[in-house]
CSV table of C-alpha atoms in Angstrom, one decimal:
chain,number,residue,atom,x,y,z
A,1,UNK,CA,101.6,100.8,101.9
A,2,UNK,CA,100.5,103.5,99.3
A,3,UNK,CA,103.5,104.6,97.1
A,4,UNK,CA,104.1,106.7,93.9
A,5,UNK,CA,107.6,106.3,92.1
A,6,UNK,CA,108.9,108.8,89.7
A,7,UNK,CA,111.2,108.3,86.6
A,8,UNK,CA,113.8,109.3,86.4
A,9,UNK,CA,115.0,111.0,89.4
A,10,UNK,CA,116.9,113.5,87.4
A,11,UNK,CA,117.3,114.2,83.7
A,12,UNK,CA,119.3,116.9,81.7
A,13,UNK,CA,118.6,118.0,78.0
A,14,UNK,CA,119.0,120.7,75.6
A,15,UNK,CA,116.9,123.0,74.8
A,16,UNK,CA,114.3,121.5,71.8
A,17,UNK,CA,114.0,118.1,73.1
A,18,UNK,CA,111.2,116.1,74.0
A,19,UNK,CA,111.3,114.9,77.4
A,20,UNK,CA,108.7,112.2,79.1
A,21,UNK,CA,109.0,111.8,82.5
A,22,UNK,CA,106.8,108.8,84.2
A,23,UNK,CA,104.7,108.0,87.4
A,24,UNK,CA,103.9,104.9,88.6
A,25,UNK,CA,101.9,104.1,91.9
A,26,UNK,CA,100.4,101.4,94.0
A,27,UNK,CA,97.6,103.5,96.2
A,28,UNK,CA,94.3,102.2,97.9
A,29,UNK,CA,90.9,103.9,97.1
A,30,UNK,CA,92.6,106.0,94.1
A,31,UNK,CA,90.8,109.3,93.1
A,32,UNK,CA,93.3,111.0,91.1
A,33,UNK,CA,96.3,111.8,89.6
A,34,UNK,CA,98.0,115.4,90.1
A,35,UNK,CA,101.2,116.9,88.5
A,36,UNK,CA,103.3,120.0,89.7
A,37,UNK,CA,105.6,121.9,88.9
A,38,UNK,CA,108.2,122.9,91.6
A,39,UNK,CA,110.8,125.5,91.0
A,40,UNK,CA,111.7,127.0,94.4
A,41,UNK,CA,109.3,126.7,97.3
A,42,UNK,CA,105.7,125.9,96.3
A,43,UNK,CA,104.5,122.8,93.9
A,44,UNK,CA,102.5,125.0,91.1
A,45,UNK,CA,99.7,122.5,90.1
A,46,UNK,CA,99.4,121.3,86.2
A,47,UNK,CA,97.0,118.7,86.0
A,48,UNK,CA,95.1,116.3,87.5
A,49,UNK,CA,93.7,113.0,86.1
A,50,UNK,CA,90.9,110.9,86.9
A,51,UNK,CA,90.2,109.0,83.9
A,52,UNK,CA,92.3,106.7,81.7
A,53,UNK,CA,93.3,107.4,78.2
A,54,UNK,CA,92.1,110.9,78.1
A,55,UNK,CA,94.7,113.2,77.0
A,56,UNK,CA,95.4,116.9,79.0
A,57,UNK,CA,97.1,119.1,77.1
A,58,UNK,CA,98.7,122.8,78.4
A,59,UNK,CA,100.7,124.3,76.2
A,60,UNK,CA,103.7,122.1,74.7
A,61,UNK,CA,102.8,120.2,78.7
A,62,UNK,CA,100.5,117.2,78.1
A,63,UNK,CA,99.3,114.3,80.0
A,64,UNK,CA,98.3,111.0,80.1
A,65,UNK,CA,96.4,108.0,83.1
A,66,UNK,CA,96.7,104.7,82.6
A,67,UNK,CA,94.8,103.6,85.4
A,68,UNK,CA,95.4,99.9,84.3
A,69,UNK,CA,98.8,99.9,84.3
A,70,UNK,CA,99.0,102.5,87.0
A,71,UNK,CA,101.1,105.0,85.7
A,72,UNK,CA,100.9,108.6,83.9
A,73,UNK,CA,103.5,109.9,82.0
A,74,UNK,CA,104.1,113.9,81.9
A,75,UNK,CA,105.5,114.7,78.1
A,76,UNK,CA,107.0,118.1,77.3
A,77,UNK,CA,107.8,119.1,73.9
A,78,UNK,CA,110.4,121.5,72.6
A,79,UNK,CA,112.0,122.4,76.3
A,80,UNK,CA,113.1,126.0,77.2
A,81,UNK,CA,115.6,126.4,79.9
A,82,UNK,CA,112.1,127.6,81.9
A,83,UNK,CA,111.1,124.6,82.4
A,84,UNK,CA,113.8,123.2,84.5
A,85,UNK,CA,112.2,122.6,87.7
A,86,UNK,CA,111.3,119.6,89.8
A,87,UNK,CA,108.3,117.8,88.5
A,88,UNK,CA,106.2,115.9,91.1
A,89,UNK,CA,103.6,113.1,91.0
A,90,UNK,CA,101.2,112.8,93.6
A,91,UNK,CA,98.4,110.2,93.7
A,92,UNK,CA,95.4,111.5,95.6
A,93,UNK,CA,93.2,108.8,97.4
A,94,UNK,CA,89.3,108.8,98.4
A,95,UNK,CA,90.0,110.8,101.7
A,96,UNK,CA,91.2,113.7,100.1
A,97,UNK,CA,95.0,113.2,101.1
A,98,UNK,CA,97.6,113.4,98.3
A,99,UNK,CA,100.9,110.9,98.6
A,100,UNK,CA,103.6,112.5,96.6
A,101,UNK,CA,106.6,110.9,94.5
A,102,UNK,CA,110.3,111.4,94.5
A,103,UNK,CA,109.9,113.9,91.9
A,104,UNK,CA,112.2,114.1,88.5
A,105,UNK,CA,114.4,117.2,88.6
A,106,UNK,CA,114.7,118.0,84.9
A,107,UNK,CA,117.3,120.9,83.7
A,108,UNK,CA,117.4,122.2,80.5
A,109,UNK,CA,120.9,123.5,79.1
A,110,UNK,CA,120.8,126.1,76.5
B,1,UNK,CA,92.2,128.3,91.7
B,2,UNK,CA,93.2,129.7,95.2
B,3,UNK,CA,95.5,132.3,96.2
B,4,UNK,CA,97.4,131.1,99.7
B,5,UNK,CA,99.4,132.6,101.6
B,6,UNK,CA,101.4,131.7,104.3
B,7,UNK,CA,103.6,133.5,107.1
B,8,UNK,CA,106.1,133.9,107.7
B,9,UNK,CA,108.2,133.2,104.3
B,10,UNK,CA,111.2,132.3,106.0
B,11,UNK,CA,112.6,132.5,110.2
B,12,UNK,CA,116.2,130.9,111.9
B,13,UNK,CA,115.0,129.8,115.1
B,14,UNK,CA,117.2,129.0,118.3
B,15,UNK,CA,116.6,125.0,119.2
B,16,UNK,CA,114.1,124.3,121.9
B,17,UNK,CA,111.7,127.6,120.8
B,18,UNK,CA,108.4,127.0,118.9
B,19,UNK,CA,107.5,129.0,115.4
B,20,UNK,CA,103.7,129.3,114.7
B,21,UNK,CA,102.7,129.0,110.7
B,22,UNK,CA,100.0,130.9,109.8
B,23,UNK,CA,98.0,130.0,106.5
B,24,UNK,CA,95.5,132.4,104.9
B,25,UNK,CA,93.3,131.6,101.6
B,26,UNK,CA,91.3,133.9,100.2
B,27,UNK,CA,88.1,131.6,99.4
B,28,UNK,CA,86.4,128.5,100.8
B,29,UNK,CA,88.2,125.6,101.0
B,30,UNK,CA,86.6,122.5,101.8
B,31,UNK,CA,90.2,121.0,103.2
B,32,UNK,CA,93.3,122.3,103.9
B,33,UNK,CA,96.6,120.5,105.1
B,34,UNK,CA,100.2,120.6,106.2
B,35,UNK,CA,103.1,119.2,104.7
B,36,UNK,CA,106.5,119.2,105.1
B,37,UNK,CA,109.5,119.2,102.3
B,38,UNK,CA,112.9,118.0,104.0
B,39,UNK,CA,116.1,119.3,102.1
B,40,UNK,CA,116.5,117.5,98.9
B,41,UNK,CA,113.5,115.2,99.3
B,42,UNK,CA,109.6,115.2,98.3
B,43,UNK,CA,106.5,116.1,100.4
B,44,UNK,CA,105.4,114.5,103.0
B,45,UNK,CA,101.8,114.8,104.7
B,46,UNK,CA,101.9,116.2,108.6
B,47,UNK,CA,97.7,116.4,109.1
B,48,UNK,CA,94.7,117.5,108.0
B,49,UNK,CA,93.8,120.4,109.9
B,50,UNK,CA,89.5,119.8,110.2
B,51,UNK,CA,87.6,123.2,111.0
B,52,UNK,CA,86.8,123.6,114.7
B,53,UNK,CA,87.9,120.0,116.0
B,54,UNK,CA,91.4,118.6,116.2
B,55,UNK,CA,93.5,117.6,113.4
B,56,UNK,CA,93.6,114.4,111.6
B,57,UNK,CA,97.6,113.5,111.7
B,58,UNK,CA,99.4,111.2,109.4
B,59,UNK,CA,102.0,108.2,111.2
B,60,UNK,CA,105.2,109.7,112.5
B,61,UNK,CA,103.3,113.0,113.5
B,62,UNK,CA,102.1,114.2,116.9
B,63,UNK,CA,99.8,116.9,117.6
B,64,UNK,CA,102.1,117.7,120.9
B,65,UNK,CA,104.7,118.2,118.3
B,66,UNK,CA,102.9,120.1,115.6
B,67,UNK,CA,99.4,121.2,117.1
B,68,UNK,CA,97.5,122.7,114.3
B,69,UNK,CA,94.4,125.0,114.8
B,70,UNK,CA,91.8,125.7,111.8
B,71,UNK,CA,89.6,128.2,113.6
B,72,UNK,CA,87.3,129.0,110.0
B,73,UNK,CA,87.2,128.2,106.7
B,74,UNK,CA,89.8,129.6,105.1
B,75,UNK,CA,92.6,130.1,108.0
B,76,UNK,CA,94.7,127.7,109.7
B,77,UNK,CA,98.3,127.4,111.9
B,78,UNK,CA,100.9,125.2,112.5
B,79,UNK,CA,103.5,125.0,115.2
B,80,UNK,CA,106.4,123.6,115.4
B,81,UNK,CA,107.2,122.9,119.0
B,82,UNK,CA,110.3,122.3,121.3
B,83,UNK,CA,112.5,122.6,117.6
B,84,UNK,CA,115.6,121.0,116.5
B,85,UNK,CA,118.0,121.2,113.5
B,86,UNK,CA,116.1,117.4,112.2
B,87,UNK,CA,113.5,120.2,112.2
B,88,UNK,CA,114.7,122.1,109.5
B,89,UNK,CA,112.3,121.9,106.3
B,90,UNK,CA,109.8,124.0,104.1
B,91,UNK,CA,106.3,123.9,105.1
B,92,UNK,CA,103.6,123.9,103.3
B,93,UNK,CA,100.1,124.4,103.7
B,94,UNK,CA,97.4,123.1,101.2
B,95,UNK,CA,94.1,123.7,100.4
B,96,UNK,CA,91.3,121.9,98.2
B,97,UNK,CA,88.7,124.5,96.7
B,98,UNK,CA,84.8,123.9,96.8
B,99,UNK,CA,83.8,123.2,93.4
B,100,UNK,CA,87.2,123.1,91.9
B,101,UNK,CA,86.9,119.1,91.7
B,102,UNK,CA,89.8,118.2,93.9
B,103,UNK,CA,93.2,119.9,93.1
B,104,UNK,CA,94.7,121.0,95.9
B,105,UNK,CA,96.8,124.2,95.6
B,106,UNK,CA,99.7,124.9,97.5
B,107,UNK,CA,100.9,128.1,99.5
B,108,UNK,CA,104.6,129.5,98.9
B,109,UNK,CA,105.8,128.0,101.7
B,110,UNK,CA,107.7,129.0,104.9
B,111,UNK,CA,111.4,128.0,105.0
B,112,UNK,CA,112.9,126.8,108.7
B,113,UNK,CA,116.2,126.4,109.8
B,114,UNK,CA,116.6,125.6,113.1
B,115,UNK,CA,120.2,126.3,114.8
């Protein structure tokens, strides 16, 4: 059975760190790898990966696929209380469909 | 990127009636689908709705349940049918834009409670 699993589930820092939140999955006929961000109703997409060891940078956002390892890590650097939110993985396969993780809800305290 | 939107944004329904979802995006989209967020817990898949044929749905969903329609490219519903208070969720519909690779973008959702 296809499954993505988020670490951790929740997290809470101050304002300034660095946080690294991680995705690992187990999913047939992988195509890609999506990150969101989810602050009250809809995911707001961030990136998507498809190759392994290719950097994606946004901002102070950036990712990373290792699709040998399966897993991606999602690293924000110096937080602002705007970027508490849920942050969720999903793993999209060959037909199109995206299978999501838990998600990590990260808050940031000022 | 796509802009989607979804109606209604919110609706309390009585237990036993049936809410219709309508999703709107305002270009091509070569796939759209439904999900459903339970309280506290991540997204889960309900179907793919496929243009002018019946939807594709995922295990645990029934189209007598949750008949979707996709009439045209860039419009599709969602009922829920015969409701109940297990019913209560967000849902969201999806789309994946032509040319765009193959993010999927997500519309604000429609928030159900069901009494």
């Amino acid at each position: 059975e296809d499954k993505v699993v988020q670490s951790p589930l929740s997290l809470v820092v101050h304002e300034g760190d660095t946080v690294t939140l991680n995705c690992s999955y187990e999913v047939t006929n992988f195509r890609s790898l999506l990150w969101y961000k989810q602050e009250k109703k809809a995911p707001t997409f961030l990136f998507m990966l498809t190759s392994s060891g290719i950097e994606k940078k946004s901002g102070r956002l950036s990712s990373i696929l290792d699709k040998k390892e399966l897993f991606s890590i999602l690293n924000i650097t110096a937080t602002q209380t705007g970027d508490s939110a849920v942050y969720l993985c999903a793993v999209g396969n060959q037909g199109g469909k995206l299978i999501f993780g838990q998600g990590t809800e990260l808050s940031v305290k000022p | 990127s796509a802009v989607i939107s979804q109606k209604p944004s919110r609706d309390i329904c009585q237990r036993g009636t049936s809410l219709t979802i309508q999703c709107q995006v305002d270009s091509q989209v070569t796939m759209m689908f439904w999900y459903r967020q339970q309280p506290g817990q991540s997204l889960t898949l309900i179907a793919t709705a496929n243009q002018g044929s019946e939807a594709t749905y995922e295990s645990g969903f029934v189209i007598d349940k949750f008949p979707i329609s996709r009439p045209n490219l860039t419009f599709s519903t969602l009922t829920v049918s015969n409701m109940s208070p297990e019913d209560s969720s967000i849902y969201l519909c999806s789309g994946t834009v032509s040319g765009s690779g193959h993010e999927q973008f997500f519309g604000p959702g429609t928030r159900l409670t069901v009494l």
